[in-house]
PDB file of C-alpha atoms and ligand atoms in Angstrom:
ATOM      1  CA  MET G   1      -4.177 112.632 -10.437  1.00 87.00           C
ATOM      2  CA  ILE G   2      -2.612 115.522  -8.593  1.00 97.00           C
ATOM      3  CA  SER G   3      -3.319 116.820  -5.076  1.00 98.00           C
ATOM      4  CA  THR G   4      -5.813 119.626  -4.417  1.00 98.00           C
ATOM      5  CA  LYS G   5      -2.952 121.697  -3.043  1.00 98.00           C
ATOM      6  CA  MET G   6      -0.977 121.316  -6.257  1.00 98.00           C
ATOM      7  CA  ALA G   7      -4.040 121.997  -8.434  1.00 98.00           C
ATOM      8  CA  ASP G   8      -4.679 125.199  -6.434  1.00 98.00           C
ATOM      9  CA  ARG G   9      -1.052 126.250  -6.840  1.00 98.00           C
ATOM     10  CA  ILE G  10      -1.211 125.641 -10.597  1.00 98.00           C
ATOM     11  CA  ASN G  11      -4.411 127.702 -10.792  1.00 98.00           C
ATOM     12  CA  LEU G  12      -2.618 130.502  -8.924  1.00 98.00           C
ATOM     13  CA  GLN G  13       0.205 130.276 -11.453  1.00 98.00           C
ATOM     14  CA  ILE G  14      -2.288 130.493 -14.320  1.00 98.00           C
ATOM     15  CA  ASN G  15      -3.411 133.796 -12.776  1.00 98.00           C
ATOM     16  CA  ARG G  16       0.219 134.967 -12.531  1.00 98.00           C
ATOM     17  CA  GLU G  17       0.928 134.042 -16.149  1.00 98.00           C
ATOM     18  CA  MET G  18      -2.222 135.819 -17.319  1.00 98.00           C
ATOM     19  CA  PHE G  19      -1.323 138.840 -15.202  1.00 98.00           C
ATOM     20  CA  SER G  20       2.075 138.802 -16.943  1.00 98.00           C
ATOM     21  CA  ALA G  21       0.263 138.879 -20.286  1.00 98.00           C
ATOM     22  CA  TYR G  22      -1.932 141.730 -19.067  1.00 98.00           C
ATOM     23  CA  LEU G  23       1.127 143.657 -17.845  1.00 98.00           C
ATOM     24  CA  TYR G  24       2.943 143.249 -21.156  1.00 98.00           C
ATOM     25  CA  MET G  25      -0.153 144.281 -23.097  1.00 98.00           C
ATOM     26  CA  ALA G  26      -0.336 147.477 -21.004  1.00 98.00           C
ATOM     27  CA  MET G  27       3.394 148.095 -21.487  1.00 98.00           C
ATOM     28  CA  SER G  28       2.980 147.510 -25.220  1.00 98.00           C
ATOM     29  CA  ALA G  29       0.220 150.110 -25.382  1.00 97.00           C
ATOM     30  CA  ARG G  30       2.349 152.695 -23.551  1.00 96.00           C
ATOM     31  CA  MET G  31       5.410 152.126 -25.749  1.00 97.00           C
ATOM     32  CA  THR G  32       3.299 152.273 -28.913  1.00 97.00           C
ATOM     33  CA  GLU G  33       1.674 155.518 -27.744  1.00 96.00           C
ATOM     34  CA  MET G  34       5.169 156.947 -27.184  1.00 95.00           C
ATOM     35  CA  GLY G  35       6.098 156.087 -30.788  1.00 96.00           C
ATOM     36  CA  TYR G  36       8.139 152.947 -30.061  1.00 97.00           C
ATOM     37  CA  THR G  37       6.028 150.707 -32.267  1.00 98.00           C
ATOM     38  CA  GLY G  38       8.741 148.028 -32.575  1.00 98.00           C
ATOM     39  CA  ILE G  39       9.065 147.737 -28.803  1.00 98.00           C
ATOM     40  CA  GLY G  40       5.267 147.703 -28.614  1.00 98.00           C
ATOM     41  CA  LYS G  41       5.219 144.745 -31.010  1.00 98.00           C
ATOM     42  CA  TRP G  42       7.909 142.905 -29.018  1.00 98.00           C
ATOM     43  CA  LEU G  43       5.817 143.316 -25.872  1.00 98.00           C
ATOM     44  CA  MET G  44       2.628 142.106 -27.577  1.00 97.00           C
ATOM     45  CA  ILE G  45       4.459 138.966 -28.672  1.00 97.00           C
ATOM     46  CA  GLN G  46       5.489 138.589 -25.054  1.00 97.00           C
ATOM     47  CA  TYR G  47       1.773 138.829 -24.236  1.00 97.00           C
ATOM     48  CA  HIS G  48       1.136 135.792 -26.477  1.00 96.00           C
ATOM     49  CA  GLU G  49       4.026 133.900 -24.840  1.00 96.00           C
ATOM     50  CA  GLU G  50       2.477 134.487 -21.421  1.00 97.00           C
ATOM     51  CA  MET G  51      -0.983 133.405 -22.583  1.00 96.00           C
ATOM     52  CA  PHE G  52       0.634 130.224 -23.898  1.00 96.00           C
ATOM     53  CA  HIS G  53       2.274 129.637 -20.506  1.00 97.00           C
ATOM     54  CA  ALA G  54      -1.152 129.973 -18.879  1.00 97.00           C
ATOM     55  CA  MET G  55      -2.801 127.653 -21.444  1.00 96.00           C
ATOM     56  CA  LYS G  56      -0.114 125.004 -20.986  1.00 96.00           C
ATOM     57  CA  PHE G  57      -0.827 124.883 -17.244  1.00 97.00           C
ATOM     58  CA  ALA G  58      -4.592 124.820 -17.898  1.00 97.00           C
ATOM     59  CA  LYS G  59      -4.272 121.894 -20.302  1.00 96.00           C
ATOM     60  CA  TYR G  60      -2.118 120.022 -17.790  1.00 97.00           C
ATOM     61  CA  LEU G  61      -4.783 120.452 -15.108  1.00 97.00           C
ATOM     62  CA  GLN G  62      -7.383 119.038 -17.473  1.00 96.00           C
ATOM     63  CA  ASP G  63      -5.115 116.147 -18.478  1.00 96.00           C
ATOM     64  CA  GLN G  64      -4.838 115.371 -14.751  1.00 97.00           C
ATOM     65  CA  GLY G  65      -8.608 115.496 -14.229  1.00 97.00           C
ATOM     66  CA  ALA G  66      -8.432 118.713 -12.185  1.00 98.00           C
ATOM     67  CA  SER G  67     -10.485 121.882 -12.690  1.00 97.00           C
ATOM     68  CA  VAL G  68      -9.243 125.108 -14.210  1.00 98.00           C
ATOM     69  CA  LYS G  69     -10.293 127.954 -11.907  1.00 98.00           C
ATOM     70  CA  LEU G  70      -9.763 131.455 -13.199  1.00 97.00           C
ATOM     71  CA  ASP G  71      -9.532 134.315 -10.735  1.00 97.00           C
ATOM     72  CA  LYS G  72      -9.683 138.061 -11.389  1.00 98.00           C
ATOM     73  CA  LEU G  73      -6.559 139.806 -12.629  1.00 98.00           C
ATOM     74  CA  ASP G  74      -4.825 142.688 -10.866  1.00 97.00           C
ATOM     75  CA  THR G  75      -4.557 145.987 -12.717  1.00 97.00           C
ATOM     76  CA  PRO G  76      -1.101 146.332 -14.292  1.00 97.00           C
ATOM     77  CA  ASP G  77       0.663 149.151 -12.456  1.00 93.00           C
ATOM     78  CA  PHE G  78       3.960 150.484 -13.759  1.00 91.00           C
ATOM     79  CA  PRO G  79       5.160 154.051 -13.371  1.00 92.00           C
ATOM     80  CA  GLU G  80       8.111 153.605 -15.706  1.00 88.00           C
ATOM     81  CA  LYS G  81       8.183 155.926 -18.705  1.00 86.00           C
ATOM     82  CA  THR G  82      11.605 155.385 -20.282  1.00 93.00           C
ATOM     83  CA  VAL G  83      12.551 152.324 -22.345  1.00 95.00           C
ATOM     84  CA  LYS G  84      15.343 151.442 -19.906  1.00 96.00           C
ATOM     85  CA  GLU G  85      13.119 151.681 -16.825  1.00 96.00           C
ATOM     86  CA  LEU G  86      10.460 149.636 -18.560  1.00 97.00           C
ATOM     87  CA  PHE G  87      12.841 146.767 -19.377  1.00 98.00           C
ATOM     88  CA  GLN G  88      14.221 146.901 -15.838  1.00 98.00           C
ATOM     89  CA  HIS G  89      10.648 146.272 -14.729  1.00 98.00           C
ATOM     90  CA  VAL G  90      10.338 143.416 -17.268  1.00 98.00           C
ATOM     91  CA  LEU G  91      13.487 141.753 -15.866  1.00 98.00           C
ATOM     92  CA  LYS G  92      12.325 142.197 -12.274  1.00 98.00           C
ATOM     93  CA  HIS G  93       8.928 140.779 -13.170  1.00 98.00           C
ATOM     94  CA  GLU G  94      10.486 137.736 -14.852  1.00 98.00           C
ATOM     95  CA  GLN G  95      12.689 137.141 -11.793  1.00 98.00           C
ATOM     96  CA  TRP G  96       9.513 137.151  -9.706  1.00 98.00           C
ATOM     97  CA  VAL G  97       7.936 134.577 -12.065  1.00 98.00           C
ATOM     98  CA  THR G  98      11.083 132.438 -11.845  1.00 98.00           C
ATOM     99  CA  ALA G  99      10.864 132.489  -8.030  1.00 98.00           C
ATOM    100  CA  SER G 100       7.213 131.477  -8.282  1.00 98.00           C
ATOM    101  CA  ILE G 101       8.040 128.505 -10.545  1.00 98.00           C
ATOM    102  CA  ARG G 102      10.879 127.428  -8.239  1.00 98.00           C
ATOM    103  CA  GLU G 103       8.434 127.481  -5.325  1.00 98.00           C
ATOM    104  CA  MET G 104       6.186 125.136  -7.324  1.00 98.00           C
ATOM    105  CA  VAL G 105       9.088 122.760  -7.954  1.00 98.00           C
ATOM    106  CA  GLU G 106       9.692 122.647  -4.205  1.00 98.00           C
ATOM    107  CA  LEU G 107       6.029 121.730  -3.628  1.00 98.00           C
ATOM    108  CA  ALA G 108       6.140 119.061  -6.362  1.00 98.00           C
ATOM    109  CA  ARG G 109       9.234 117.545  -4.742  1.00 98.00           C
ATOM    110  CA  THR G 110       7.660 117.599  -1.289  1.00 98.00           C
ATOM    111  CA  GLU G 111       4.631 115.790  -2.676  1.00 98.00           C
ATOM    112  CA  LYS G 112       6.762 113.418  -4.802  1.00 98.00           C
ATOM    113  CA  ASP G 113       4.629 114.635  -7.710  1.00 98.00           C
ATOM    114  CA  TYR G 114       7.000 113.642 -10.509  1.00 98.00           C
ATOM    115  CA  ALA G 115       4.580 114.439 -13.334  1.00 98.00           C
ATOM    116  CA  THR G 116       4.175 118.056 -12.228  1.00 98.00           C
ATOM    117  CA  GLU G 117       7.902 118.364 -11.584  1.00 98.00           C
ATOM    118  CA  ASN G 118       8.485 117.144 -15.126  1.00 98.00           C
ATOM    119  CA  LEU G 119       6.084 119.771 -16.502  1.00 98.00           C
ATOM    120  CA  LEU G 120       7.778 122.454 -14.406  1.00 98.00           C
ATOM    121  CA  ASN G 121      11.160 121.630 -15.932  1.00 98.00           C
ATOM    122  CA  TRP G 122       9.821 123.145 -19.168  1.00 97.00           C
ATOM    123  CA  TYR G 123       8.991 126.355 -17.292  1.00 98.00           C
ATOM    124  CA  ILE G 124      12.401 126.410 -15.586  1.00 98.00           C
ATOM    125  CA  ASP G 125      14.047 126.368 -19.031  1.00 98.00           C
ATOM    126  CA  GLU G 126      11.589 128.962 -20.309  1.00 97.00           C
ATOM    127  CA  GLN G 127      12.427 131.308 -17.437  1.00 98.00           C
ATOM    128  CA  VAL G 128      16.134 131.107 -18.271  1.00 98.00           C
ATOM    129  CA  GLU G 129      15.193 132.316 -21.753  1.00 96.00           C
ATOM    130  CA  GLU G 130      12.835 135.017 -20.465  1.00 97.00           C
ATOM    131  CA  GLU G 131      15.427 136.489 -18.098  1.00 98.00           C
ATOM    132  CA  LYS G 132      18.121 136.238 -20.773  1.00 98.00           C
ATOM    133  CA  ASN G 133      15.993 138.173 -23.288  1.00 97.00           C
ATOM    134  CA  ALA G 134      15.316 141.019 -20.850  1.00 98.00           C
ATOM    135  CA  THR G 135      18.976 141.124 -19.724  1.00 98.00           C
ATOM    136  CA  GLU G 136      20.250 141.290 -23.309  1.00 98.00           C
ATOM    137  CA  ILE G 137      17.884 144.147 -24.146  1.00 98.00           C
ATOM    138  CA  LEU G 138      19.051 146.034 -21.037  1.00 98.00           C
ATOM    139  CA  GLN G 139      22.680 145.470 -22.051  1.00 98.00           C
ATOM    140  CA  ALA G 140      21.914 146.885 -25.513  1.00 97.00           C
ATOM    141  CA  ILE G 141      20.213 149.907 -23.906  1.00 97.00           C
ATOM    142  CA  ASP G 142      23.297 150.504 -21.736  1.00 96.00           C
ATOM    143  CA  LEU G 143      25.553 150.366 -24.816  1.00 95.00           C
ATOM    144  CA  ILE G 144      23.299 152.841 -26.621  1.00 95.00           C
ATOM    145  CA  GLY G 145      23.318 155.329 -23.728  1.00 91.00           C
ATOM    146  CA  ASN G 146      21.572 158.557 -24.672  1.00 83.00           C
ATOM    147  CA  ASN G 147      22.050 158.072 -28.409  1.00 90.00           C
ATOM    148  CA  ALA G 148      18.619 158.680 -30.010  1.00 91.00           C
ATOM    149  CA  GLN G 149      19.635 156.970 -33.256  1.00 94.00           C
ATOM    150  CA  GLY G 150      20.721 153.887 -31.303  1.00 95.00           C
ATOM    151  CA  LEU G 151      17.376 153.750 -29.526  1.00 93.00           C
ATOM    152  CA  PHE G 152      15.609 154.071 -32.869  1.00 95.00           C
ATOM    153  CA  MET G 153      17.622 151.122 -34.227  1.00 96.00           C
ATOM    154  CA  LEU G 154      16.801 149.047 -31.131  1.00 97.00           C
ATOM    155  CA  ASN G 155      13.126 149.831 -31.683  1.00 97.00           C
ATOM    156  CA  VAL G 156      13.408 148.593 -35.299  1.00 97.00           C
ATOM    157  CA  GLU G 157      15.318 145.488 -34.201  1.00 96.00           C
ATOM    158  CA  LEU G 158      12.804 144.495 -31.494  1.00 97.00           C
ATOM    159  CA  GLY G 159       9.982 145.024 -33.991  1.00 97.00           C
ATOM    160  CA  LYS G 160      11.353 142.089 -36.027  1.00 96.00           C
ATOM    161  CA  ARG G 161      10.338 139.601 -33.338  1.00 95.00           C
ATOM    162  CA  ASP G 162       7.918 136.921 -34.586  1.00 91.00           C
ATOM    163  CA  ASN G 163       5.314 135.065 -32.569  1.00 89.00           C
ATOM    164  CA  HIS G 164       6.174 131.390 -32.056  1.00 85.00           C
ATOM    165  CA  ALA G 165       3.694 130.717 -29.250  1.00 86.00           C
ATOM    166  CA  PRO G 166       0.905 128.385 -30.414  1.00 82.00           C
ATOM    167  CA  LEU G 167      -2.471 130.119 -30.256  1.00 75.00           C
ATOM    168  CA  ASP G 168      -4.335 126.801 -30.237  1.00 72.00           C
ATOM    169  CA  PHE G 169      -5.170 125.555 -26.719  1.00 64.00           C
ATOM    170  CA  THR G 170      -4.834 121.947 -27.820  1.00 65.00           C
ATOM    171  CA  LYS G 171      -1.212 122.505 -28.871  1.00 67.00           C
ATOM    172  CA  ALA G 172      -0.222 123.675 -25.381  1.00 62.00           C
TER     173      ALA G 172
HETATM  174 FE1  FEO V   1       5.497 133.158 -18.172  1.00 69.43          FE
HETATM  175 FE2  FEO V   1       7.425 135.497 -18.649  1.00 69.43          FE
HETATM  176  O1  FEO V   1       6.943 134.039 -17.631  1.00 69.43           O
END
């Protein structure tokens, strides 16, 4: 059993993970509309990753006998129009998610909630990966500069990403 405070914080994180999915879906739509279909695909796979993150927290709450409480999602708001600006936003967003997960670890430690801390270790590792992916794409964009052919190749490369996030709630 986990505390009400921790269950509330996990429910808040479910909202943040689902907002992340919503944001990446919106970004995917914009990139696809601009002709970057590969980048659009990469972002939609990111959408599935985020939904998996939300489902994993939801399943944990249920395993602990706590209720899943879904709140409304904010509207994704991003003014960025270029590929570089968009991935800068992705990196900044992931850094915000990392800070949110770290805050949860602090709460778990305060409460001596070892089970939740153990679950959160998976998310800590996942955030290293998430920030690394965004950073590597930004590095590639910097190398490409204003070369249109390079940007086209990056679009093709990112379009090769496959979905590895389980879509089945029970596999979370
Ligand atoms: Fe669920 Fe991209 O952090």
